[in-house]
mmCIF file of C-alpha atoms in Angstrom:
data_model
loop_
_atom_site.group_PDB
_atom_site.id
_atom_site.type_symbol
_atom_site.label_atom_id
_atom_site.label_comp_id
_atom_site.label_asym_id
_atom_site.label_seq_id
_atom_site.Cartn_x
_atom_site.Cartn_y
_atom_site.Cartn_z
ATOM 1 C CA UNK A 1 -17.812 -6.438 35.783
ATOM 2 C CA UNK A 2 -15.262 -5.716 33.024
ATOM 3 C CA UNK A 3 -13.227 -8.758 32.396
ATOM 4 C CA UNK A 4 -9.237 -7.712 31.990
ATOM 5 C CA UNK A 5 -7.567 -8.591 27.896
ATOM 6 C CA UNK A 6 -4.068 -9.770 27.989
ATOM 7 C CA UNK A 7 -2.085 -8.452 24.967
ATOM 8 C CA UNK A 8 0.211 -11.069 23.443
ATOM 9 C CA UNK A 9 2.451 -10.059 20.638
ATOM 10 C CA UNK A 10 2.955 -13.979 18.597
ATOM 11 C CA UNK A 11 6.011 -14.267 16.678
ATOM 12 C CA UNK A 12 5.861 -15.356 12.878
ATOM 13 C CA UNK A 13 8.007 -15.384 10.046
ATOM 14 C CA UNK A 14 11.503 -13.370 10.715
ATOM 15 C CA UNK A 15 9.964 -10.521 12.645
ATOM 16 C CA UNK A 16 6.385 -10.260 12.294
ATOM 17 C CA UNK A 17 4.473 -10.001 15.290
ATOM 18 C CA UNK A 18 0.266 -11.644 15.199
ATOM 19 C CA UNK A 19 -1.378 -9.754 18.017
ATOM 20 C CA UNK A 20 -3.806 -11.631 20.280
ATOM 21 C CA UNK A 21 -5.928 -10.086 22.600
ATOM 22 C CA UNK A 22 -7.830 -12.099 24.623
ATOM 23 C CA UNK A 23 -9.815 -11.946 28.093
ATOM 24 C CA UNK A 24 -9.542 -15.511 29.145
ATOM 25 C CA UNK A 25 -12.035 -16.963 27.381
ATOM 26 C CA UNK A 26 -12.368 -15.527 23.038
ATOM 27 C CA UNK A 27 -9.857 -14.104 21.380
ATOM 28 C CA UNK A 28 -8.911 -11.596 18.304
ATOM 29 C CA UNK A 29 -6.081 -12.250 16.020
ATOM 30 C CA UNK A 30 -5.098 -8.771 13.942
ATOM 31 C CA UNK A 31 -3.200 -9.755 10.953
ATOM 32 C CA UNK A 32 -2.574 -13.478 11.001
ATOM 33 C CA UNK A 33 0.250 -14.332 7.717
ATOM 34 C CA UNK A 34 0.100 -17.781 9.574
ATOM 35 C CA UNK A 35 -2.355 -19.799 10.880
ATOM 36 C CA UNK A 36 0.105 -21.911 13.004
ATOM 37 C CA UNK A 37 1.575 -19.626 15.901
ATOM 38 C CA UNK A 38 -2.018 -18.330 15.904
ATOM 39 C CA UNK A 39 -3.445 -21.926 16.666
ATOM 40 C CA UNK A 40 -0.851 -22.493 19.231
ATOM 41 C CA UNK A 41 -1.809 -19.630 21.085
ATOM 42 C CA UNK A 42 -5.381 -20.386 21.054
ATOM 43 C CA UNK A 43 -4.715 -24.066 21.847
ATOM 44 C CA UNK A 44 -2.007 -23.760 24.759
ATOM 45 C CA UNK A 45 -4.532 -20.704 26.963
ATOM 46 C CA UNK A 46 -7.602 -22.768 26.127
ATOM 47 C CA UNK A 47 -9.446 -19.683 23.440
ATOM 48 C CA UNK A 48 -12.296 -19.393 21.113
ATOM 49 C CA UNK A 49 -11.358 -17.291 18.005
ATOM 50 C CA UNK A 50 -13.634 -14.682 18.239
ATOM 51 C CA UNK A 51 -12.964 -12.306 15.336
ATOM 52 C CA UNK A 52 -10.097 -11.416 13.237
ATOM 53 C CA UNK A 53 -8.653 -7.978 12.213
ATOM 54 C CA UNK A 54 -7.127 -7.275 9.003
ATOM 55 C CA UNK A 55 -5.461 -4.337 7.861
ATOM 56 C CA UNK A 56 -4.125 -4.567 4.475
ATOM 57 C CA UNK A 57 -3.605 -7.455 1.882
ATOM 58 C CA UNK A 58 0.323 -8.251 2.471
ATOM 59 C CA UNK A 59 0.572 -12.044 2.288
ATOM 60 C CA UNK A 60 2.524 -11.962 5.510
ATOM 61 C CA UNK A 61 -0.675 -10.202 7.456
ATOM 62 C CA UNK A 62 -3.911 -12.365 5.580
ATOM 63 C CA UNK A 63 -1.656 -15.605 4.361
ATOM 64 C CA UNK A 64 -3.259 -17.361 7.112
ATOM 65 C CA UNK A 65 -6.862 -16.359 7.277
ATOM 66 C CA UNK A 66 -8.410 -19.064 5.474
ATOM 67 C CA UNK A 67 -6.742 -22.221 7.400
ATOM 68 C CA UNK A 68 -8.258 -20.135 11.047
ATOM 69 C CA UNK A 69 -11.491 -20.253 8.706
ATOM 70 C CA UNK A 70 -12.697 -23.421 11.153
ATOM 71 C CA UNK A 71 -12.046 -21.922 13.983
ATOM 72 C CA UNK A 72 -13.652 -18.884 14.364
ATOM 73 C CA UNK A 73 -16.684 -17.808 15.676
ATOM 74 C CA UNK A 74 -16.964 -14.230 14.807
ATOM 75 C CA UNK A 75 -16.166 -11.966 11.537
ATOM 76 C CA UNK A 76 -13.479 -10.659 9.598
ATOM 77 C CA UNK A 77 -12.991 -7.242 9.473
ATOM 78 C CA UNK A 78 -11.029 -6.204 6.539
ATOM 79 C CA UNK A 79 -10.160 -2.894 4.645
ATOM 80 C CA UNK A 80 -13.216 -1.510 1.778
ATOM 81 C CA UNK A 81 -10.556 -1.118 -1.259
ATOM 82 C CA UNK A 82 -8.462 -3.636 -0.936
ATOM 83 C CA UNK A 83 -8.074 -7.432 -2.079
ATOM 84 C CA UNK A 84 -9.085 -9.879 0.453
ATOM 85 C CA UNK A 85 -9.557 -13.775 0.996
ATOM 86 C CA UNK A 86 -13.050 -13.693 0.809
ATOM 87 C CA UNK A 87 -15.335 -13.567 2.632
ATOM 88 C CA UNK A 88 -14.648 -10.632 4.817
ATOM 89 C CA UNK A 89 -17.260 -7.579 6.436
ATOM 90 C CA UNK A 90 -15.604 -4.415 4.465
ATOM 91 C CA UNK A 91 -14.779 -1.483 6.484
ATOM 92 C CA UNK A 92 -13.275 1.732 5.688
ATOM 93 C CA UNK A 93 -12.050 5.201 8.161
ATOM 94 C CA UNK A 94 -15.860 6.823 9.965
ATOM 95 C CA UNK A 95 -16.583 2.650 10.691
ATOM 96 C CA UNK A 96 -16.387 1.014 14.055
ATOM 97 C CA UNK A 97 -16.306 -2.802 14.847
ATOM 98 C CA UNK A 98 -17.244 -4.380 17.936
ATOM 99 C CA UNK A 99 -15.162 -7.454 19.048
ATOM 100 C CA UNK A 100 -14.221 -8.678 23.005
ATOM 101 C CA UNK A 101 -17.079 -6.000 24.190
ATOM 102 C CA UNK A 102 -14.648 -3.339 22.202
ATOM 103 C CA UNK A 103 -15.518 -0.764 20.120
ATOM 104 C CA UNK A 104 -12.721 -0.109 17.863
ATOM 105 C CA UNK A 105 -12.608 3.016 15.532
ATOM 106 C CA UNK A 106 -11.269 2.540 11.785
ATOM 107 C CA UNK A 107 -8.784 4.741 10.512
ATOM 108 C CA UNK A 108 -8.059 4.871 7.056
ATOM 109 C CA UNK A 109 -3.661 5.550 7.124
ATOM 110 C CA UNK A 110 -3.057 4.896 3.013
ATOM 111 C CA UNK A 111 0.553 5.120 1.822
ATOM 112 C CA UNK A 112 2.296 1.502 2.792
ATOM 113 C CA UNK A 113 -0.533 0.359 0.481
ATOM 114 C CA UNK A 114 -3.175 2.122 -1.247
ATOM 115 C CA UNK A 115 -6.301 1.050 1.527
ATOM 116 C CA UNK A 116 -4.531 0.435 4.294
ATOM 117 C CA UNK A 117 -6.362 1.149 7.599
ATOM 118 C CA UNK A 118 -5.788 0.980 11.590
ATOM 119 C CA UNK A 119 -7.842 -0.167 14.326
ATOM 120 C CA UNK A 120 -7.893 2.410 17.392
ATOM 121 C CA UNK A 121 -9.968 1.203 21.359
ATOM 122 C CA UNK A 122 -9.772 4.323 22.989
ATOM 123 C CA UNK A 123 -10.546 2.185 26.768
ATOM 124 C CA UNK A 124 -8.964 -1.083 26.979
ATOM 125 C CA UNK A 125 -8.449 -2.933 30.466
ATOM 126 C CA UNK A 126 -5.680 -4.406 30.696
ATOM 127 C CA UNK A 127 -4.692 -7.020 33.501
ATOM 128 C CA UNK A 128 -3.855 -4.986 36.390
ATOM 129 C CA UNK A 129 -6.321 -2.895 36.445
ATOM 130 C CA UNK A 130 -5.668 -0.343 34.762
ATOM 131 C CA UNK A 131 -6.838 0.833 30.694
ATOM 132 C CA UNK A 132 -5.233 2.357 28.233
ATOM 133 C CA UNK A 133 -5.807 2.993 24.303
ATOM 134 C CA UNK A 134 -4.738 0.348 22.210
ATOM 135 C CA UNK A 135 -4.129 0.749 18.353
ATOM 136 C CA UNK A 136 -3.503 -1.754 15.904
ATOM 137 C CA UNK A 137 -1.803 0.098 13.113
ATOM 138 C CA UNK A 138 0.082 -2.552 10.770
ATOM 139 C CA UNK A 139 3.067 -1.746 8.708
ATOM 140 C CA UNK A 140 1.846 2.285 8.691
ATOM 141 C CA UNK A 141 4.169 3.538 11.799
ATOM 142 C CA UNK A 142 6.482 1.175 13.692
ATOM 143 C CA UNK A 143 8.342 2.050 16.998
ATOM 144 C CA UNK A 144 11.318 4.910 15.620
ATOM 145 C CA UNK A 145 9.981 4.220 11.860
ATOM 146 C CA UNK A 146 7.396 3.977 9.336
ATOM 147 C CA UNK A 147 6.561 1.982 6.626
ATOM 148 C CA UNK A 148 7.583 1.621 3.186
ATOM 149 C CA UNK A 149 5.655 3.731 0.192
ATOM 150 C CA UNK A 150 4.601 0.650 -1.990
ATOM 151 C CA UNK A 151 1.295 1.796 -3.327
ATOM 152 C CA UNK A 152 1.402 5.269 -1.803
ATOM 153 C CA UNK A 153 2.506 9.256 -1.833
ATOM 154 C CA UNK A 154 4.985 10.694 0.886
ATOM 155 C CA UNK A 155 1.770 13.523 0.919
ATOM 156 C CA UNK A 156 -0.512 10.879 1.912
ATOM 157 C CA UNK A 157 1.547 8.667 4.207
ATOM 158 C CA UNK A 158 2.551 11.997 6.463
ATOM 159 C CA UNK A 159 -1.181 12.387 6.748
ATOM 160 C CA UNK A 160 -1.303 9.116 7.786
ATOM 161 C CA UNK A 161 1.137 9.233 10.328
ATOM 162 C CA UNK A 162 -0.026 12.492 11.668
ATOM 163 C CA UNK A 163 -3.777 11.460 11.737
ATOM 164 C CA UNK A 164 -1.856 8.707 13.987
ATOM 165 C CA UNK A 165 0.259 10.663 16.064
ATOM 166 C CA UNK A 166 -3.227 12.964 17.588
ATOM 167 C CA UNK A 167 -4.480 10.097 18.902
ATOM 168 C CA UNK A 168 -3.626 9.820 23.228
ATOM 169 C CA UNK A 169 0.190 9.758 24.172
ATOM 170 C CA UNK A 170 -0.271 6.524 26.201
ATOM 171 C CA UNK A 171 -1.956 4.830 23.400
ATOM 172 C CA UNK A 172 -0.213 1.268 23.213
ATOM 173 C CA UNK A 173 0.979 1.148 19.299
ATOM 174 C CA UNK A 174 0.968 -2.826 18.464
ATOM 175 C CA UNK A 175 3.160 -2.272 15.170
ATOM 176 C CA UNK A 176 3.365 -5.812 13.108
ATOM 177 C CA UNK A 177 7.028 -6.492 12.981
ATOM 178 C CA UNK A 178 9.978 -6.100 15.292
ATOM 179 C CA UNK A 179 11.521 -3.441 13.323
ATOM 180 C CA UNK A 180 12.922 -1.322 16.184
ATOM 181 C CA UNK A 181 15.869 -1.785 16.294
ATOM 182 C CA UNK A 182 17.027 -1.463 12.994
ATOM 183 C CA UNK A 183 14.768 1.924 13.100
ATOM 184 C CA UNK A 184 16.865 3.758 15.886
ATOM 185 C CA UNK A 185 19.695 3.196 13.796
ATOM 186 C CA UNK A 186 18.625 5.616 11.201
ATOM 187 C CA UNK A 187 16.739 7.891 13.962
ATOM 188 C CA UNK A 188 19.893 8.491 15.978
ATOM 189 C CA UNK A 189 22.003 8.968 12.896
ATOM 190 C CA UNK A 190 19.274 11.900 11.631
ATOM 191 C CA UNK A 191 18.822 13.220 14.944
ATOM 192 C CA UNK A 192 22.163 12.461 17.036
ATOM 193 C CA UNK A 193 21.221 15.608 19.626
ATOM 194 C CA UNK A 194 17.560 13.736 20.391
ATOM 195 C CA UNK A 195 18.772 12.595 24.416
ATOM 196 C CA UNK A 196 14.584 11.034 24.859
ATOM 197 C CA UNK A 197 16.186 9.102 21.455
ATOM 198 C CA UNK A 198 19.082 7.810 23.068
ATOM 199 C CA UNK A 199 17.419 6.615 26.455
ATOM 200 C CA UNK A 200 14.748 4.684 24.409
ATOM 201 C CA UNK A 201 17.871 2.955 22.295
ATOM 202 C CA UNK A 202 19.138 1.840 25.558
ATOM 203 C CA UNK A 203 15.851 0.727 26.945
ATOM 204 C CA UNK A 204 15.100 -1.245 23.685
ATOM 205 C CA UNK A 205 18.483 -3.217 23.427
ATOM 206 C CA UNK A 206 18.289 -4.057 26.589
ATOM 207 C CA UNK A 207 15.051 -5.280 26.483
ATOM 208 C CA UNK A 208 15.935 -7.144 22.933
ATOM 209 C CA UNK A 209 18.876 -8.719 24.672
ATOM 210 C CA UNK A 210 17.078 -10.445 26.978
ATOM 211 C CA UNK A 211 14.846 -12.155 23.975
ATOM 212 C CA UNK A 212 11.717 -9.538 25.028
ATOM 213 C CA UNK A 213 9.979 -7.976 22.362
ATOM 214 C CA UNK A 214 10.138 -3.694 22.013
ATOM 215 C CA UNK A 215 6.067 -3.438 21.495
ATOM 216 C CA UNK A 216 3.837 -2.467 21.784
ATOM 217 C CA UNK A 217 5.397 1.114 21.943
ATOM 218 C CA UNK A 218 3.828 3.676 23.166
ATOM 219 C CA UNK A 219 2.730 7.107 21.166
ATOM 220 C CA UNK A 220 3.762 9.316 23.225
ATOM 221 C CA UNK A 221 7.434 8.091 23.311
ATOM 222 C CA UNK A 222 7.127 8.024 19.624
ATOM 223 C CA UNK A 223 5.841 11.385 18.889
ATOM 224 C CA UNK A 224 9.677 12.670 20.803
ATOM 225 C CA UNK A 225 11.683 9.751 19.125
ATOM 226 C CA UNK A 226 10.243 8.868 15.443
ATOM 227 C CA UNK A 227 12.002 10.986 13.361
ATOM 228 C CA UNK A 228 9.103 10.719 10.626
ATOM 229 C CA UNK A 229 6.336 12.007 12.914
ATOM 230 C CA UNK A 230 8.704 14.842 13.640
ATOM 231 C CA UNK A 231 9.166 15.788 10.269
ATOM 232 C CA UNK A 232 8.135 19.809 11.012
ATOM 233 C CA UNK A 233 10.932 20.327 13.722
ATOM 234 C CA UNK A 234 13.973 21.691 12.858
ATOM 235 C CA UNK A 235 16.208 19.555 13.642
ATOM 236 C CA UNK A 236 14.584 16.982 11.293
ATOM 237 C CA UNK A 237 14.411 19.804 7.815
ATOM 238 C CA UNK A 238 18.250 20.479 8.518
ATOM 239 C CA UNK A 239 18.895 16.735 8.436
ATOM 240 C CA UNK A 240 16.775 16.426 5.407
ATOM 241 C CA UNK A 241 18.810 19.392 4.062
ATOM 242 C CA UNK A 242 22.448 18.092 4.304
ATOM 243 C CA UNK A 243 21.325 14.587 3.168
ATOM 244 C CA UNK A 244 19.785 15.865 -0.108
ATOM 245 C CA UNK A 245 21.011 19.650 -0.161
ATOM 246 C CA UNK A 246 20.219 20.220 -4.327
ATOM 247 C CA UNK A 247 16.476 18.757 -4.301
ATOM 248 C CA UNK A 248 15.073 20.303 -1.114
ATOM 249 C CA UNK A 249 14.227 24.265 -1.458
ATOM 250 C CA UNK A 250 15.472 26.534 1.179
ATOM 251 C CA UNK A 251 12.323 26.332 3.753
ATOM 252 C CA UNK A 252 11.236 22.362 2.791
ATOM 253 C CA UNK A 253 7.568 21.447 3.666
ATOM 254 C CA UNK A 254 6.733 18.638 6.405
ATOM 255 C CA UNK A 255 5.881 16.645 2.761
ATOM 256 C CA UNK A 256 9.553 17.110 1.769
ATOM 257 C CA UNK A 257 11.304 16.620 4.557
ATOM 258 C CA UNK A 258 9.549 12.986 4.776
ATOM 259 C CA UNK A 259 10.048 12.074 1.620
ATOM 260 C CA UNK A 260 13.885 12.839 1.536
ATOM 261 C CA UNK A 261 13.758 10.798 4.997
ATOM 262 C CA UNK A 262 11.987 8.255 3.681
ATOM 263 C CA UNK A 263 14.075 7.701 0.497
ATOM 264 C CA UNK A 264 16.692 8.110 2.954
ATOM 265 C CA UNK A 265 16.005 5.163 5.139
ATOM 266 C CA UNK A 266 15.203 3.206 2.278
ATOM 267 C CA UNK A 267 19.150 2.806 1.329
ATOM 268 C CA UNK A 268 20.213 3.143 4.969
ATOM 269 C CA UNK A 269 22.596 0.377 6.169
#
């Protein structure tokens, strides 16, 4: 019999969020900037640490790997091309890792760093019964955003995000900060006529005004909502347009239209 995982977004820092996933009895931590909340969790529900999933180097996603060090009782997966606190198992897009009886598909999604990658379960049970895919994707896509182009190219962080966006609609996307709302800000002012947009803005206040947390998202709402996985639609290349009217060309590639959004959100207030 299948044992159920409970999902558990853990608060750290001003808005990151640790995910946990558990099934009672070991754990996985993805991303842990700080050992404490992590500990906590495991403490208070009684866990092993069974493994721990990294996906880039940001000291707010591996700042707490070593002090879990005693702790666990499985590996560390961490991305090939990237610096890590050794000693982690390498793994790169084409790999799988197996943790909780899981076998999770790497992705490689480069442009928020240079070897940034995702984690993707295509059949997860969750605790009523029912499974769904679960992806842990980082600071690559958030819920109504993206992430910033530290290391990367617009060209390659659209691939990213597309490579993302094939995966199933009711893929559960467990993004590592609570960056929503802040993101529907921008979406609604690029694509005011988006209603799905405007329901989802209402359904994520709400749910932030009652101290609940917007993630995991899922991809399918994303895919009708994130303005930068919509970045071919034309409602999207005429906002591009009027933002930045004398560097796009008349008929703006998918590549232009996200960078102009991009640099676009970057100054948005």
């Amino acid at each position: 019999m299948t044992l159920s995982l409970t999902l558990t977004p853990v608060p750290a820092f001003d808005d990151n969020y640790l995910w946990l996933l558990d099934n009672g009895r070991e754990a996985l931590v993805v991303d842990p900037g700080d050992a404490a909340p992590v500990l906590a969790a495991l403490d208070a529900r009684g866990l092993t640490l069974a493994g721990i999933l990294l996906t880039h180097h940001h000291g707010d996603h591996v700042g707490g790997v070593n002090a879990l060090r005693p702790r666990l009782e499985g590996p560390i997966y961490a991305p090939a091309h990237e610096t890590m606190p050794e000693p982690v198992q390498r793994v790169q897009g084409g790999d799988s890792v197996e943790l909780l009886g899981l076998r999770f598909a790497v992705m490689d999604v480069p442009g928020h760093t240079a070897g940034h990658i995702a984690y993707f379960a295509a059949d997860v049970p969750g605790t009523e019964g029912e499974s769904s895919p679960l992806l842990f994707c980082g600071d690559t896509l958030f819920s109504a955003g993206c992430g910033r182009l530290f290391e990367g190219t617009p060209a390659q962080m659209l691939a990213s995000l597309q490579s993302l966006a094939a995966l199933p609609p009711e893929t559960r996307v467990c993004c590592a900060h609570e960056y929503t709302l802040s993101n529907l800000r921008f979406a609604r002012e690029v694509d005011p006529g988006n209603a799905a947009l405007a329901d989802y803005a209402a359904w994520c206040e709400a749910r932030r005004a009652a101290g609940c947390p917007t993630l995991p998202a899922r991809l399918g709402t994303e895919v009708r909502i994130n303005p930068f996985l919509r970045c071919a639609e034309p409602a999207l290349r005429e906002a591009a347009r009027r933002h930045a009217p004398l560097k796009l060309p008349t008929e703006p590639s998918p590549v232009d239209v996200f960078a102009t959004l991009r640099e676009w959100k970057n100054g948005f207030r």
